[in-house]
XYZ file of C-alpha atoms in Angstrom:
318
model
C -67.301 172.317 95.035
C -65.831 171.196 91.717
C -62.286 169.876 91.569
C -60.413 171.671 88.914
C -57.322 169.513 89.148
C -56.973 167.558 85.977
C -54.996 164.212 85.968
C -52.159 163.908 83.507
C -52.732 161.533 80.627
C -51.771 158.129 81.434
C -49.286 157.812 78.619
C -47.631 161.166 79.255
C -44.362 160.790 81.258
C -44.179 162.487 84.521
C -41.753 165.458 85.370
C -39.747 163.216 87.567
C -39.428 160.566 84.991
C -38.681 163.025 82.261
C -35.960 164.714 84.228
C -34.163 161.596 85.457
C -33.052 158.622 83.349
C -32.823 155.074 84.616
C -29.545 154.367 86.367
C -29.355 151.012 84.415
C -28.968 152.706 81.031
C -25.430 153.902 81.508
C -24.380 150.758 83.041
C -25.722 148.785 80.231
C -23.733 150.931 77.712
C -20.517 150.435 79.836
C -20.900 146.806 79.979
C -21.573 146.477 76.195
C -18.363 148.488 75.553
C -16.113 146.858 78.137
C -17.154 143.269 77.341
C -15.175 142.998 74.053
C -12.213 144.681 75.750
C -12.118 142.097 78.323
C -12.449 139.359 75.744
C -9.601 140.897 73.775
C -7.572 140.998 76.969
C -8.178 137.385 77.839
C -7.316 136.313 74.306
C -4.081 138.362 74.269
C -3.176 136.834 77.614
C -3.807 133.241 76.288
C -1.704 133.855 73.271
C 1.137 135.367 75.309
C 1.045 132.362 77.649
C 0.936 129.908 74.727
C 3.985 131.601 73.039
C 5.894 131.551 76.311
C 5.212 127.958 76.956
C 6.138 126.968 73.405
C 9.514 128.825 73.912
C 10.145 127.073 77.244
C 9.429 123.653 75.513
C 11.698 124.431 72.593
C 14.588 125.512 74.901
C 13.951 122.449 77.083
C 14.168 120.088 74.113
C 17.337 121.913 72.985
C 18.922 121.305 76.430
C 17.872 117.712 76.461
C 18.859 116.930 73.015
C 22.467 115.669 74.107
C 20.797 113.378 76.733
C 18.236 112.096 74.247
C 20.982 111.477 71.676
C 23.079 109.443 74.096
C 20.071 107.425 75.253
C 19.269 106.533 71.591
C 22.834 105.872 70.819
C 23.064 103.410 73.580
C 20.538 101.225 71.642
C 22.430 101.524 68.337
C 25.221 99.268 67.015
C 28.632 101.046 67.544
C 29.117 101.221 63.777
C 26.011 103.321 63.254
C 26.273 105.723 66.152
C 28.130 108.448 64.192
C 26.826 107.467 60.874
C 23.193 108.080 61.836
C 23.260 111.100 64.146
C 19.429 111.322 64.313
C 17.199 110.336 67.163
C 15.300 107.610 65.224
C 17.551 104.519 65.047
C 17.402 102.250 61.980
C 18.528 99.323 63.916
C 18.147 98.364 67.627
C 20.897 96.521 69.494
C 20.501 95.816 73.273
C 23.955 94.146 73.488
C 25.475 97.419 74.424
C 24.077 97.070 77.985
C 25.255 93.414 78.412
C 28.636 94.015 76.961
C 29.237 97.243 78.787
C 28.247 95.644 82.123
C 31.050 93.172 81.924
C 33.538 94.805 79.523
C 36.012 96.038 82.127
C 38.134 94.232 84.625
C 35.162 94.049 87.107
C 31.397 94.068 86.495
C 30.122 97.617 86.384
C 28.291 97.001 89.730
C 31.709 97.097 91.345
C 32.247 100.654 90.267
C 28.754 101.618 91.235
C 29.432 100.254 94.710
C 32.682 102.197 94.899
C 30.945 105.490 93.956
C 28.306 104.752 96.530
C 30.791 104.408 99.318
C 32.565 107.686 98.292
C 29.150 109.493 97.973
C 27.767 108.216 101.183
C 30.901 109.232 103.196
C 30.888 112.609 101.564
C 27.221 113.313 102.177
C 27.534 112.295 105.866
C 30.648 114.300 106.342
C 29.094 117.396 104.752
C 25.897 117.198 106.824
C 27.590 116.751 110.067
C 30.742 118.994 109.739
C 29.215 121.779 107.638
C 26.196 122.053 110.073
C 28.456 122.224 113.106
C 30.581 124.925 111.476
C 27.442 126.874 110.327
C 25.907 126.704 113.808
C 29.142 128.117 115.387
C 29.251 131.057 112.854
C 25.482 131.657 113.315
C 25.009 131.240 116.985
C 28.190 131.435 118.912
C 30.152 134.603 119.950
C 33.859 134.185 119.690
C 36.738 136.397 118.989
C 37.464 136.973 115.213
C 34.196 135.384 114.111
C 33.699 137.697 111.311
C 37.285 137.546 110.116
C 37.079 133.719 110.120
C 33.778 133.821 108.304
C 35.218 136.134 105.565
C 38.302 133.730 105.171
C 35.814 130.856 104.822
C 33.923 132.634 102.117
C 37.117 133.490 100.224
C 37.884 129.740 99.938
C 34.970 129.388 97.695
C 36.913 131.303 95.001
C 39.930 128.808 95.139
C 39.701 126.481 92.179
C 40.530 122.823 92.956
C 43.580 122.946 90.755
C 45.313 125.261 93.228
C 44.905 122.783 96.254
C 45.096 119.496 94.475
C 48.893 119.298 94.416
C 49.490 120.059 98.070
C 46.563 117.680 98.950
C 48.219 114.976 96.963
C 51.555 115.483 98.646
C 49.890 115.388 102.094
C 47.866 112.172 101.406
C 50.775 110.601 99.655
C 52.829 110.985 102.846
C 49.999 109.538 104.789
C 49.805 106.488 102.354
C 46.223 107.236 101.534
C 46.630 107.159 97.709
C 44.339 104.484 96.214
C 42.037 104.609 99.145
C 38.838 106.385 99.589
C 40.106 108.407 102.463
C 41.301 111.442 100.442
C 37.774 111.749 99.008
C 35.906 111.342 102.292
C 38.092 112.710 105.245
C 38.211 116.317 103.902
C 34.326 116.346 104.052
C 34.588 115.525 107.715
C 36.561 118.836 108.249
C 33.899 121.109 106.703
C 35.945 122.017 103.601
C 32.954 122.820 101.585
C 32.467 126.533 102.296
C 29.376 126.777 100.006
C 27.377 124.429 102.263
C 28.525 126.312 105.342
C 27.376 129.528 103.960
C 24.042 127.929 102.986
C 23.325 126.701 106.494
C 24.577 129.815 108.093
C 21.862 131.771 106.167
C 19.288 129.358 107.294
C 20.366 129.297 110.982
C 20.224 133.174 110.966
C 16.507 132.923 109.963
C 15.591 130.879 112.996
C 14.371 133.101 115.939
C 16.882 133.433 118.716
C 13.976 133.187 121.131
C 13.981 129.504 120.645
C 17.689 129.263 121.912
C 16.907 131.325 124.927
C 13.827 129.242 125.828
C 15.968 126.152 125.459
C 18.752 127.596 127.848
C 16.077 128.413 130.334
C 15.195 124.661 130.316
C 18.825 123.722 130.955
C 20.009 122.947 127.363
C 23.434 123.567 126.260
C 24.825 124.229 122.792
C 24.946 120.472 122.006
C 21.287 119.831 122.706
C 20.176 123.116 121.106
C 22.012 122.008 117.836
C 20.668 118.483 117.938
C 17.060 118.998 119.177
C 16.119 122.442 117.804
C 18.381 123.387 114.972
C 18.743 120.080 113.172
C 14.990 119.409 112.905
C 14.237 123.006 111.687
C 17.095 122.927 109.258
C 15.685 119.928 107.193
C 15.364 121.917 103.974
C 18.984 123.152 104.156
C 20.193 119.617 105.075
C 18.329 118.094 102.130
C 19.764 120.732 99.791
C 23.300 119.935 101.097
C 22.757 116.305 100.709
C 21.483 116.458 97.182
C 24.093 118.741 95.886
C 26.778 116.689 97.530
C 25.445 113.560 96.023
C 25.347 114.968 92.555
C 28.805 116.678 92.689
C 30.544 113.712 94.229
C 28.987 111.123 91.984
C 30.016 113.186 88.821
C 33.415 114.125 90.131
C 36.044 112.874 87.752
C 39.128 115.066 88.332
C 39.916 114.431 91.992
C 38.852 110.729 91.754
C 41.220 110.207 88.727
C 44.011 111.896 90.731
C 43.663 109.824 93.970
C 42.436 106.463 92.680
C 44.895 104.932 90.075
C 44.267 101.221 90.678
C 41.469 99.705 88.571
C 40.026 97.996 91.625
C 39.399 101.509 93.219
C 37.839 103.076 90.177
C 34.567 104.925 90.660
C 31.900 105.313 87.882
C 33.435 108.452 86.208
C 36.852 106.960 86.093
C 35.547 103.572 84.948
C 33.599 105.327 82.114
C 36.812 106.911 80.922
C 38.349 103.495 80.315
C 35.818 102.785 77.567
C 37.614 105.420 75.489
C 40.808 104.275 73.894
C 43.406 106.785 72.793
C 44.240 104.548 69.765
C 40.751 104.999 68.326
C 39.360 101.606 69.374
C 36.710 103.033 71.625
C 33.538 101.145 72.504
C 31.078 103.998 72.103
C 27.933 101.958 72.397
C 28.952 100.224 75.631
C 30.119 103.640 77.154
C 26.778 105.340 76.280
C 24.850 102.394 77.733
C 26.869 102.535 81.002
C 26.567 106.358 81.094
C 22.815 105.901 81.065
C 23.011 103.443 83.861
C 25.145 105.838 85.940
C 22.607 108.670 85.469
C 19.803 106.605 87.055
C 20.760 107.305 90.687
C 21.255 110.975 89.967
C 17.807 111.193 88.307
C 16.089 109.319 91.177
C 17.747 111.495 93.882
C 16.697 114.732 92.050
C 13.315 113.328 91.348
C 12.439 112.521 94.922
C 14.359 115.367 96.534
C 13.250 118.125 94.237
C 10.726 119.703 96.501
C 13.246 119.804 99.378
C 15.825 121.269 97.037
C 13.536 124.150 95.979
C 12.341 124.764 99.538
C 15.957 124.834 100.688
C 17.158 127.188 98.041
C 14.077 129.468 98.668
C 14.445 129.650 102.386
C 18.309 130.173 102.513
C 18.421 133.331 100.516
C 20.518 136.279 101.637
C 18.546 138.057 104.247
């Protein structure tokens, strides 16, 4: 019997092959079309990022220009400070630092020490008093808690000029003028409502189950505060300490009011004595000592920056 089936020519495509194209063909076309679009998107993103960074650098330089100008002026002779306002000095004079250090009644280290005493007392006072007040508002149940908390928040809106006169009369009757007590004792009484609010927000984010577990173990409020709340509240405590340090170190108004004797001057008040109302101001020495006074603030912010950012991020309004 003869087989009448004829094989298709080898070069002819089969019906299956003719009716269906390879699935790789559309993919290859898509990749060829999408690749330039992806490259254009990446290029556009790089350009946008570069422009954004350039603007940030420009604004940063604008904000830093006064500080850079003061730093450069501290190395200029006093006669050239306002004649050459640029950042490149034509003449360098290091005597501003030596003269400024010993230009006042005491060496400048005396005023740095006075500021350190005030700052240390203020930081410790805020850490202890504000944390105790915040624990009471966040964890204790007592009559009128919400009313007292609202009154405490309202004190944030009071400017210092409203309370400075009654405070001066009170401290003068106590014979505290020309001492550090008016600058430190109020911190021990939790007068900074901002830090109380900051810690209250942080304490409210700590689970209450920890308090209940501690009470089952026989802990009272004192041990819960000291052994549970304080270790967990390290970011909020660091934020309070950094802000208190910077604000107290740079405080001029209240220190000028309560400290009138040159022996009790702090750094901001001592820097003011370089400026003479008659026009005979020692600008070079003042700029040099201003740079020296900024070093502690810079170091505190440099080493406490991560705690500051973490404390702000974790104490937001829930």
